[in-house]
mmCIF file of C-alpha atoms in Angstrom:
data_model
loop_
_atom_site.group_PDB
_atom_site.id
_atom_site.type_symbol
_atom_site.label_atom_id
_atom_site.label_comp_id
_atom_site.label_asym_id
_atom_site.label_seq_id
_atom_site.Cartn_x
_atom_site.Cartn_y
_atom_site.Cartn_z
ATOM 1 C CA MET A 1345 3.010 -32.801 -148.542
ATOM 2 C CA GLY A 1346 3.863 -36.063 -150.505
ATOM 3 C CA ILE A 1347 6.775 -34.522 -152.270
ATOM 4 C CA ARG A 1348 9.042 -34.400 -149.158
ATOM 5 C CA PHE A 1349 8.924 -38.326 -148.906
ATOM 6 C CA GLY A 1350 8.452 -39.325 -152.410
ATOM 7 C CA PHE A 1351 11.931 -38.149 -153.085
ATOM 8 C CA ALA A 1352 13.528 -40.029 -150.716
ATOM 9 C CA ALA A 1353 11.995 -43.511 -151.346
ATOM 10 C CA VAL A 1354 12.345 -42.984 -155.319
ATOM 11 C CA VAL A 1355 15.905 -42.131 -155.055
ATOM 12 C CA ALA A 1356 16.738 -45.334 -152.833
ATOM 13 C CA ALA A 1357 14.584 -47.583 -154.653
ATOM 14 C CA SER A 1358 15.977 -46.938 -157.741
ATOM 15 C CA PHE A 1359 19.432 -46.212 -157.188
ATOM 16 C CA THR A 1360 21.825 -48.520 -159.752
ATOM 17 C CA LEU A 1361 25.100 -48.189 -160.776
ATOM 18 C CA THR A 1362 24.623 -34.301 -183.456
ATOM 19 C CA GLY A 1363 24.607 -31.185 -184.369
ATOM 20 C CA ILE A 1364 22.397 -28.223 -184.101
ATOM 21 C CA ALA A 1365 22.468 -25.382 -186.574
ATOM 22 C CA ALA A 1366 24.377 -22.071 -185.370
ATOM 23 C CA ALA A 1367 22.528 -19.786 -183.724
ATOM 24 C CA ASP A 1368 23.299 -16.621 -181.059
ATOM 25 C CA PRO A 1369 25.006 -17.544 -178.223
ATOM 26 C CA ILE A 1370 22.813 -18.634 -175.214
ATOM 27 C CA THR A 1371 23.637 -16.881 -171.691
ATOM 28 C CA VAL A 1372 23.967 -19.313 -168.895
ATOM 29 C CA VAL A 1373 24.019 -18.012 -165.555
ATOM 30 C CA SER A 1374 25.086 -20.544 -162.213
ATOM 31 C CA TRP A 1375 27.468 -19.860 -159.503
ATOM 32 C CA GLY A 1376 30.843 -19.363 -158.807
ATOM 33 C CA GLY A 1377 33.249 -21.083 -156.768
ATOM 34 C CA SER A 1378 34.142 -25.003 -156.947
ATOM 35 C CA TYR A 1379 30.286 -25.610 -157.834
ATOM 36 C CA GLY A 1380 30.511 -23.326 -161.230
ATOM 37 C CA GLN A 1381 34.061 -24.677 -161.943
ATOM 38 C CA ALA A 1382 32.275 -28.327 -161.501
ATOM 39 C CA GLN A 1383 29.482 -27.504 -164.057
ATOM 40 C CA ASP A 1384 31.796 -26.198 -166.232
ATOM 41 C CA ASN A 1385 33.916 -29.132 -166.345
ATOM 42 C CA ALA A 1386 31.674 -31.989 -166.135
ATOM 43 C CA LEU A 1387 28.614 -30.213 -168.076
ATOM 44 C CA PHE A 1388 28.778 -26.935 -169.774
ATOM 45 C CA ASN A 1389 32.097 -27.218 -171.902
ATOM 46 C CA ASP A 1390 31.527 -30.717 -173.365
ATOM 47 C CA ALA A 1391 27.727 -30.288 -174.035
ATOM 48 C CA SER A 1392 28.558 -26.616 -175.862
ATOM 49 C CA ALA A 1393 31.148 -28.414 -178.026
ATOM 50 C CA ASN A 1394 28.978 -31.464 -178.635
ATOM 51 C CA SER A 1395 25.963 -29.900 -179.369
ATOM 52 C CA GLY A 1396 27.366 -26.966 -181.390
ATOM 53 C CA ILE A 1397 25.377 -24.514 -179.178
ATOM 54 C CA GLU A 1398 27.840 -21.758 -177.988
ATOM 55 C CA ILE A 1399 27.326 -20.354 -174.613
ATOM 56 C CA ILE A 1400 28.234 -17.158 -172.560
ATOM 57 C CA ARG A 1401 28.732 -18.241 -168.874
ATOM 58 C CA GLU A 1402 27.977 -15.849 -166.294
ATOM 59 C CA SER A 1403 28.054 -16.116 -162.439
ATOM 60 C CA GLY A 1404 25.523 -14.845 -160.014
ATOM 61 C CA ALA A 1405 22.636 -16.769 -160.656
ATOM 62 C CA SER A 1406 19.617 -15.361 -158.576
ATOM 63 C CA MET A 1407 15.945 -16.046 -158.666
ATOM 64 C CA SER A 1408 15.395 -12.839 -157.501
ATOM 65 C CA LYS A 1409 17.442 -11.128 -160.278
ATOM 66 C CA THR A 1410 15.539 -13.436 -162.510
ATOM 67 C CA CYS A 1411 12.060 -11.869 -161.757
ATOM 68 C CA LEU A 1412 13.339 -8.586 -161.999
ATOM 69 C CA GLN A 1413 14.640 -9.047 -165.348
ATOM 70 C CA VAL A 1414 10.808 -10.680 -166.255
ATOM 71 C CA GLU A 1415 9.121 -7.937 -164.579
ATOM 72 C CA SER A 1416 11.156 -5.167 -166.308
ATOM 73 C CA GLY A 1417 10.971 -6.709 -169.691
ATOM 74 C CA ALA A 1418 14.690 -6.530 -170.163
ATOM 75 C CA VAL A 1419 15.150 -10.654 -169.887
ATOM 76 C CA THR A 1420 19.224 -11.099 -170.983
ATOM 77 C CA TRP A 1421 19.365 -14.779 -169.414
ATOM 78 C CA ASP A 1422 18.509 -18.072 -170.965
ATOM 79 C CA LEU A 1423 19.137 -20.465 -168.539
ATOM 80 C CA VAL A 1424 19.766 -20.140 -164.610
ATOM 81 C CA VAL A 1425 20.770 -22.379 -162.125
ATOM 82 C CA THR A 1426 18.910 -22.459 -158.869
ATOM 83 C CA GLY A 1427 17.978 -24.028 -156.108
ATOM 84 C CA SER A 1428 14.454 -26.049 -156.349
ATOM 85 C CA GLY A 1429 12.737 -23.951 -153.742
ATOM 86 C CA GLY A 1430 13.638 -20.743 -155.427
ATOM 87 C CA ALA A 1431 12.411 -22.062 -158.652
ATOM 88 C CA ALA A 1432 9.458 -23.359 -157.109
ATOM 89 C CA ALA A 1433 8.782 -19.680 -155.840
ATOM 90 C CA ALA A 1434 9.623 -18.208 -159.362
ATOM 91 C CA ALA A 1435 7.201 -20.176 -160.795
ATOM 92 C CA ALA A 1436 4.663 -19.092 -158.556
ATOM 93 C CA LYS A 1437 5.218 -15.774 -159.199
ATOM 94 C CA GLY A 1438 5.300 -16.501 -163.032
ATOM 95 C CA CYS A 1439 8.712 -15.712 -163.879
ATOM 96 C CA LEU A 1440 9.664 -18.985 -165.426
ATOM 97 C CA GLU A 1441 8.911 -20.500 -169.019
ATOM 98 C CA LYS A 1442 7.325 -24.041 -168.915
ATOM 99 C CA ILE A 1443 9.831 -26.763 -169.940
ATOM 100 C CA ASP A 1444 9.244 -28.341 -173.078
ATOM 101 C CA PHE A 1445 9.497 -31.940 -172.396
ATOM 102 C CA GLY A 1446 9.089 -32.906 -176.202
ATOM 103 C CA VAL A 1447 12.682 -31.575 -176.534
ATOM 104 C CA VAL A 1448 13.961 -32.329 -173.152
ATOM 105 C CA ASP A 1449 14.063 -36.045 -171.983
ATOM 106 C CA VAL A 1450 13.502 -36.692 -168.484
ATOM 107 C CA SER A 1451 12.097 -40.139 -168.845
ATOM 108 C CA ASP A 1452 15.282 -41.358 -166.697
ATOM 109 C CA PHE A 1453 15.287 -38.902 -164.072
ATOM 110 C CA TYR A 1454 14.002 -39.471 -160.609
ATOM 111 C CA PRO A 1455 10.462 -38.309 -160.516
ATOM 112 C CA THR A 1456 11.063 -35.822 -158.029
ATOM 113 C CA THR A 1457 13.645 -33.921 -159.266
ATOM 114 C CA TYR A 1458 12.158 -32.066 -161.743
ATOM 115 C CA THR A 1459 8.823 -29.783 -162.277
ATOM 116 C CA ASP A 1460 7.189 -28.104 -165.219
ATOM 117 C CA TYR A 1461 9.366 -25.379 -164.637
ATOM 118 C CA CYS A 1462 12.740 -26.868 -163.762
ATOM 119 C CA VAL A 1463 15.112 -29.662 -164.611
ATOM 120 C CA GLY A 1464 17.350 -31.223 -162.227
ATOM 121 C CA SER A 1465 20.838 -30.876 -162.453
ATOM 122 C CA ASP A 1466 22.134 -32.617 -159.464
ATOM 123 C CA VAL A 1467 21.183 -33.766 -155.876
ATOM 124 C CA PHE A 1468 22.908 -31.966 -152.544
ATOM 125 C CA ALA A 1469 22.440 -31.687 -149.104
ATOM 126 C CA THR A 1470 22.200 -28.854 -146.917
ATOM 127 C CA VAL A 1471 24.520 -29.833 -143.733
ATOM 128 C CA PHE A 1472 26.283 -28.435 -140.941
ATOM 129 C CA SER A 1473 30.214 -28.623 -140.914
ATOM 130 C CA TRP A 1474 33.032 -28.035 -138.420
ATOM 131 C CA ASN A 1475 36.157 -27.867 -137.822
ATOM 132 C CA THR A 1476 37.118 -31.617 -136.890
ATOM 133 C CA ALA A 1477 40.642 -30.237 -135.267
ATOM 134 C CA LYS A 1478 38.825 -28.828 -132.727
ATOM 135 C CA TYR A 1479 35.392 -31.085 -132.483
ATOM 136 C CA GLY A 1480 36.818 -34.404 -133.772
ATOM 137 C CA ALA A 1481 36.084 -36.216 -136.782
ATOM 138 C CA PRO A 1482 32.440 -37.176 -138.010
ATOM 139 C CA GLY A 1483 31.281 -40.209 -136.104
ATOM 140 C CA SER A 1484 33.909 -39.975 -133.584
ATOM 141 C CA ASP A 1485 33.068 -39.908 -129.839
ATOM 142 C CA GLY A 1486 32.167 -36.321 -128.683
ATOM 143 C CA ALA A 1487 31.585 -34.914 -132.193
ATOM 144 C CA PRO A 1488 28.403 -33.217 -133.136
ATOM 145 C CA ALA A 1489 25.867 -35.388 -134.742
ATOM 146 C CA ASN A 1490 22.602 -33.237 -135.190
ATOM 147 C CA TRP A 1491 21.171 -29.515 -135.284
ATOM 148 C CA ALA A 1492 20.703 -29.668 -131.685
ATOM 149 C CA ASP A 1493 24.557 -29.934 -131.424
ATOM 150 C CA PHE A 1494 24.847 -27.139 -133.653
ATOM 151 C CA TRP A 1495 23.174 -25.153 -131.321
ATOM 152 C CA ASP A 1496 24.685 -26.142 -128.372
ATOM 153 C CA VAL A 1497 27.111 -23.596 -127.712
ATOM 154 C CA GLU A 1498 28.040 -24.876 -124.096
ATOM 155 C CA LYS A 1499 28.958 -28.185 -125.239
ATOM 156 C CA PHE A 1500 30.544 -26.998 -128.577
ATOM 157 C CA PRO A 1501 31.895 -23.631 -127.766
ATOM 158 C CA GLY A 1502 32.942 -21.819 -130.682
ATOM 159 C CA THR A 1503 31.534 -19.321 -133.739
ATOM 160 C CA ARG A 1504 29.225 -20.087 -136.230
ATOM 161 C CA ALA A 1505 28.199 -19.052 -139.523
ATOM 162 C CA TYR A 1506 24.680 -19.089 -141.360
ATOM 163 C CA ARG A 1507 22.978 -18.015 -144.261
ATOM 164 C CA ALA A 1508 22.347 -14.512 -145.305
ATOM 165 C CA ASN A 1509 19.327 -12.971 -147.165
ATOM 166 C CA ASN A 1510 17.723 -16.047 -148.140
ATOM 167 C CA VAL A 1511 15.640 -18.320 -146.314
ATOM 168 C CA ASP A 1512 16.111 -21.689 -148.179
ATOM 169 C CA GLY A 1513 17.279 -24.417 -145.999
ATOM 170 C CA ALA A 1514 17.489 -21.873 -143.295
ATOM 171 C CA LEU A 1515 14.303 -22.411 -141.088
ATOM 172 C CA GLU A 1516 14.052 -26.224 -141.285
ATOM 173 C CA PRO A 1517 17.590 -26.736 -139.177
ATOM 174 C CA ALA A 1518 16.021 -24.029 -136.428
ATOM 175 C CA LEU A 1519 13.240 -26.481 -135.861
ATOM 176 C CA LEU A 1520 14.939 -29.796 -135.903
ATOM 177 C CA ALA A 1521 17.207 -28.269 -133.148
ATOM 178 C CA ASP A 1522 14.138 -27.155 -131.323
ATOM 179 C CA GLY A 1523 13.023 -30.911 -131.324
ATOM 180 C CA VAL A 1524 10.336 -30.984 -133.906
ATOM 181 C CA ALA A 1525 10.488 -34.383 -135.752
ATOM 182 C CA PRO A 1526 11.821 -34.618 -139.136
ATOM 183 C CA GLU A 1527 8.009 -35.611 -140.744
ATOM 184 C CA ASP A 1528 6.198 -32.564 -138.617
ATOM 185 C CA VAL A 1529 8.837 -29.680 -139.548
ATOM 186 C CA TYR A 1530 6.775 -28.516 -142.813
ATOM 187 C CA ASP A 1531 3.479 -28.841 -140.991
ATOM 188 C CA VAL A 1532 4.885 -26.796 -138.292
ATOM 189 C CA LEU A 1533 6.532 -24.266 -140.852
ATOM 190 C CA ALA A 1534 2.904 -23.691 -142.661
ATOM 191 C CA THR A 1535 1.730 -21.474 -139.884
ATOM 192 C CA ARG A 1536 3.172 -18.448 -139.148
ATOM 193 C CA GLU A 1537 3.776 -19.339 -135.387
ATOM 194 C CA GLY A 1538 5.851 -22.215 -136.763
ATOM 195 C CA LYS A 1539 7.922 -19.719 -138.792
ATOM 196 C CA GLU A 1540 8.126 -17.740 -135.782
ATOM 197 C CA ARG A 1541 9.440 -20.482 -133.725
ATOM 198 C CA ALA A 1542 11.937 -21.181 -136.384
ATOM 199 C CA ILE A 1543 13.436 -17.538 -136.427
ATOM 200 C CA ASN A 1544 13.318 -17.319 -132.828
ATOM 201 C CA LYS A 1545 15.457 -20.389 -132.402
ATOM 202 C CA ILE A 1546 17.941 -18.727 -134.694
ATOM 203 C CA ARG A 1547 17.727 -15.494 -132.757
ATOM 204 C CA GLU A 1548 18.837 -17.392 -129.968
ATOM 205 C CA LEU A 1549 22.069 -18.663 -131.571
ATOM 206 C CA LYS A 1550 22.707 -14.999 -133.342
ATOM 207 C CA PRO A 1551 24.824 -13.515 -130.644
ATOM 208 C CA HIS A 1552 27.395 -16.833 -131.825
ATOM 209 C CA ILE A 1553 26.889 -16.499 -135.413
ATOM 210 C CA ALA A 1554 30.141 -14.492 -136.410
ATOM 211 C CA VAL A 1555 29.476 -14.343 -140.119
ATOM 212 C CA PHE A 1556 26.251 -14.758 -142.351
ATOM 213 C CA TRP A 1557 27.402 -16.304 -145.628
ATOM 214 C CA GLU A 1558 26.061 -15.217 -148.985
ATOM 215 C CA SER A 1559 27.512 -17.982 -151.375
ATOM 216 C CA GLY A 1560 29.061 -21.621 -151.340
ATOM 217 C CA ALA A 1561 32.328 -20.347 -152.094
ATOM 218 C CA MET A 1562 32.016 -18.046 -149.042
ATOM 219 C CA GLN A 1563 31.015 -21.367 -146.807
ATOM 220 C CA ALA A 1564 34.241 -23.192 -148.349
ATOM 221 C CA GLN A 1565 36.195 -20.055 -147.565
ATOM 222 C CA LEU A 1566 35.243 -19.845 -144.011
ATOM 223 C CA MET A 1567 36.239 -23.113 -143.200
ATOM 224 C CA LYS A 1568 39.473 -22.992 -145.028
ATOM 225 C CA ASP A 1569 40.623 -19.916 -143.161
ATOM 226 C CA GLU A 1570 39.441 -21.211 -139.863
ATOM 227 C CA GLU A 1571 37.362 -18.111 -139.331
ATOM 228 C CA VAL A 1572 34.409 -19.893 -137.963
ATOM 229 C CA ASP A 1573 34.049 -23.297 -136.022
ATOM 230 C CA MET A 1574 30.806 -24.329 -137.369
ATOM 231 C CA THR A 1575 28.882 -23.187 -140.557
ATOM 232 C CA THR A 1576 25.867 -24.559 -142.409
ATOM 233 C CA GLY A 1577 26.241 -25.035 -146.321
ATOM 234 C CA TRP A 1578 26.325 -27.725 -149.030
ATOM 235 C CA ASN A 1579 27.924 -30.856 -148.664
ATOM 236 C CA GLY A 1580 30.035 -30.658 -151.906
ATOM 237 C CA ARG A 1581 31.728 -27.292 -150.995
ATOM 238 C CA PHE A 1582 32.929 -28.867 -147.858
ATOM 239 C CA ASP A 1583 34.442 -31.930 -149.477
ATOM 240 C CA ASN A 1584 36.162 -29.447 -151.795
ATOM 241 C CA ALA A 1585 37.502 -27.470 -149.442
ATOM 242 C CA ALA A 1586 38.932 -30.630 -147.606
ATOM 243 C CA LYS A 1587 40.567 -31.770 -150.651
ATOM 244 C CA ASP A 1588 42.332 -28.095 -150.501
ATOM 245 C CA GLY A 1589 43.467 -28.944 -146.999
ATOM 246 C CA ALA A 1590 40.570 -27.380 -144.719
ATOM 247 C CA THR A 1591 40.060 -29.452 -141.484
ATOM 248 C CA VAL A 1592 36.720 -29.844 -141.965
ATOM 249 C CA GLY A 1593 33.773 -32.345 -141.848
ATOM 250 C CA TYR A 1594 29.987 -33.100 -141.648
ATOM 251 C CA THR A 1595 27.244 -35.281 -141.299
ATOM 252 C CA PHE A 1596 24.007 -36.416 -143.626
ATOM 253 C CA ASN A 1597 22.230 -36.837 -140.156
ATOM 254 C CA GLN A 1598 19.622 -34.371 -140.250
ATOM 255 C CA ALA A 1599 20.645 -32.711 -143.636
ATOM 256 C CA LEU A 1600 17.841 -31.170 -146.143
ATOM 257 C CA LEU A 1601 17.854 -33.634 -149.044
ATOM 258 C CA ASP A 1602 17.561 -30.900 -152.317
ATOM 259 C CA TYR A 1603 18.666 -30.607 -155.689
ATOM 260 C CA ASP A 1604 20.034 -27.628 -157.897
ATOM 261 C CA CYS A 1605 18.178 -27.049 -161.303
ATOM 262 C CA PHE A 1606 18.081 -25.428 -164.425
ATOM 263 C CA ALA A 1607 15.165 -22.917 -165.163
ATOM 264 C CA MET A 1608 14.392 -20.403 -167.857
ATOM 265 C CA PRO A 1609 13.244 -16.724 -167.283
ATOM 266 C CA LYS A 1610 10.042 -15.963 -169.108
ATOM 267 C CA GLY A 1611 10.678 -14.388 -172.126
ATOM 268 C CA ALA A 1612 14.577 -15.819 -172.627
ATOM 269 C CA PRO A 1613 15.760 -14.278 -175.762
ATOM 270 C CA ASN A 1614 17.037 -17.483 -177.334
ATOM 271 C CA LYS A 1615 14.364 -20.032 -175.629
ATOM 272 C CA ASP A 1616 13.935 -22.345 -178.606
ATOM 273 C CA VAL A 1617 18.161 -22.990 -178.474
ATOM 274 C CA ALA A 1618 18.378 -22.876 -174.740
ATOM 275 C CA MET A 1619 16.058 -25.785 -174.622
ATOM 276 C CA LYS A 1620 18.048 -27.605 -176.947
ATOM 277 C CA PHE A 1621 21.093 -27.016 -174.750
ATOM 278 C CA LEU A 1622 19.012 -27.920 -171.469
ATOM 279 C CA ALA A 1623 18.216 -31.353 -173.401
ATOM 280 C CA GLU A 1624 22.023 -31.813 -173.952
ATOM 281 C CA VAL A 1625 23.116 -30.889 -170.706
ATOM 282 C CA SER A 1626 20.693 -33.384 -168.909
ATOM 283 C CA LYS A 1627 22.141 -36.562 -170.873
ATOM 284 C CA PRO A 1628 23.596 -39.172 -168.580
ATOM 285 C CA GLU A 1629 26.857 -38.782 -169.995
ATOM 286 C CA TYR A 1630 27.490 -35.550 -168.473
ATOM 287 C CA GLN A 1631 26.138 -35.856 -165.325
ATOM 288 C CA ALA A 1632 28.081 -39.037 -164.541
ATOM 289 C CA ASN A 1633 31.321 -36.729 -164.640
ATOM 290 C CA LEU A 1634 29.969 -34.166 -161.887
ATOM 291 C CA PRO A 1635 30.835 -36.322 -158.758
ATOM 292 C CA PHE A 1636 34.584 -36.212 -159.849
ATOM 293 C CA HIS A 1637 34.357 -32.409 -159.904
ATOM 294 C CA ILE A 1638 32.001 -31.854 -156.966
ATOM 295 C CA THR A 1639 30.407 -34.640 -154.254
ATOM 296 C CA TYR A 1640 26.794 -33.787 -155.928
ATOM 297 C CA GLY A 1641 24.603 -36.960 -157.192
ATOM 298 C CA PRO A 1642 23.097 -36.937 -160.464
ATOM 299 C CA THR A 1643 19.364 -36.319 -161.497
ATOM 300 C CA ASN A 1644 19.424 -38.743 -164.307
ATOM 301 C CA LYS A 1645 19.185 -42.381 -163.239
ATOM 302 C CA LYS A 1646 21.348 -43.540 -166.107
ATOM 303 C CA ALA A 1647 24.328 -41.589 -165.077
ATOM 304 C CA TYR A 1648 24.851 -44.420 -162.548
ATOM 305 C CA ASP A 1649 25.234 -47.087 -165.449
ATOM 306 C CA VAL A 1650 27.842 -44.970 -167.213
ATOM 307 C CA THR A 1651 30.159 -43.309 -164.389
ATOM 308 C CA THR A 1652 33.335 -44.812 -164.007
ATOM 309 C CA ALA A 1653 33.479 -43.270 -160.391
ATOM 310 C CA PRO A 1654 34.568 -45.660 -157.749
ATOM 311 C CA LYS A 1655 32.536 -47.248 -154.995
ATOM 312 C CA GLU A 1656 33.850 -45.147 -152.096
ATOM 313 C CA LEU A 1657 33.290 -41.772 -154.122
ATOM 314 C CA ILE A 1658 29.365 -43.087 -154.896
ATOM 315 C CA GLU A 1659 28.960 -44.192 -151.512
ATOM 316 C CA ALA A 1660 29.672 -40.052 -150.315
ATOM 317 C CA LEU A 1661 27.196 -38.905 -152.416
ATOM 318 C CA PRO A 1662 23.670 -37.552 -150.917
ATOM 319 C CA SER A 1663 21.653 -39.762 -153.261
ATOM 320 C CA HIS A 1664 23.184 -42.922 -152.137
ATOM 321 C CA PRO A 1665 20.598 -45.360 -150.471
ATOM 322 C CA LYS A 1666 22.487 -45.281 -146.712
ATOM 323 C CA ASN A 1667 22.555 -41.596 -146.855
ATOM 324 C CA VAL A 1668 18.975 -40.865 -147.986
ATOM 325 C CA PRO A 1669 17.085 -42.263 -144.871
ATOM 326 C CA LEU A 1670 19.447 -39.985 -142.693
ATOM 327 C CA MET A 1671 17.821 -36.671 -144.426
ATOM 328 C CA LEU A 1672 14.650 -34.648 -144.846
ATOM 329 C CA PRO A 1673 13.870 -33.934 -148.496
ATOM 330 C CA ILE A 1674 12.695 -30.376 -148.745
ATOM 331 C CA SER A 1675 8.991 -29.574 -149.593
ATOM 332 C CA LEU A 1676 8.759 -27.714 -152.981
ATOM 333 C CA ASP A 1677 5.214 -27.290 -152.065
ATOM 334 C CA TRP A 1678 5.955 -25.447 -148.999
ATOM 335 C CA TYR A 1679 8.110 -23.202 -150.820
ATOM 336 C CA ALA A 1680 5.892 -22.386 -153.513
ATOM 337 C CA GLU A 1681 3.214 -21.271 -150.969
ATOM 338 C CA HIS A 1682 5.389 -19.972 -147.897
ATOM 339 C CA ARG A 1683 8.637 -18.778 -149.448
ATOM 340 C CA ALA A 1684 7.743 -15.024 -149.211
ATOM 341 C CA GLU A 1685 6.505 -14.567 -146.065
ATOM 342 C CA ALA A 1686 9.347 -16.679 -144.447
ATOM 343 C CA LEU A 1687 11.717 -14.674 -146.232
ATOM 344 C CA GLU A 1688 10.306 -11.576 -145.098
ATOM 345 C CA MET A 1689 10.333 -12.780 -141.588
ATOM 346 C CA TYR A 1690 13.828 -13.970 -142.182
ATOM 347 C CA ILE A 1691 15.335 -10.622 -143.234
ATOM 348 C CA GLU A 1692 13.378 -8.761 -140.549
ATOM 349 C CA MET A 1693 15.362 -10.651 -138.111
ATOM 350 C CA LEU A 1694 18.855 -10.718 -139.828
ATOM 351 C CA SER A 1695 18.373 -6.773 -139.616
ATOM 352 C CA GLU A 1696 17.563 -6.329 -136.100
#
């Protein structure tokens, strides 16, 4: 279980502010909405231009689809953006290529933001957000402050939204709301009884869940349209929704500290070129631009040396030292070992 605490400690302690021969285009798959736009503007467009590697950009990234391509022997994707937990589970199933660290330089990365099969692209937090016009601004008297408040429909009446068809970041909040200490969450979830406890807690809230969201873009839109009063989701999506006029706020208290990463499907058709593009896009000068487009922190520490982001923006990132101690770092060990069983149980509950 060392991973869950190592990330927090390393991030907090370490925080400080060519040409390639033409080849077939590589297919890079990410998500849509503000996240996909942020990656295009901060990472992909410039990395492609500077490296000379042409990319085909697609949305709809999914480790399930990645594994289906691998299992069918019809792999068309070269690099896929995924959550770290999804990558851990896919690697355990043999769906991913090993990263060639002789090509991809991670010497300046936070040690827990990459694995043999996944190179971190950004640090984010799974939080719960709420309508600030209804419940108050973050930190104000009476505003929700933890997962127990998210579940408390008497103190905070209103509709909720929760994750659909994906267990990543879904069970931990339920146990935190049920009074489990952060340091014990993954020990509890390592047992079937613990998974059932978490799912029963979500089942308890289910009558008040008006929408089960399927994407980050959907999270933001739910809050923009005031379709729900509270939802789980990713901090950067809500910051961008607020920029667009949504009355939305969130807290890092009890949030899940996590990272997105680039993974390569086993048998990627353009493996060698894709590995070179991964090396390019992992450089600090690209990651330093990301916070201007979405409030996710870099995984390459040197990005803080070259960024021109103002202090206020830097301090809003999940990886800032003042925010890290408030959060629970996700455990990749747990996701690699338990994700399949947990997902089966979770989907069964959703279908009830």
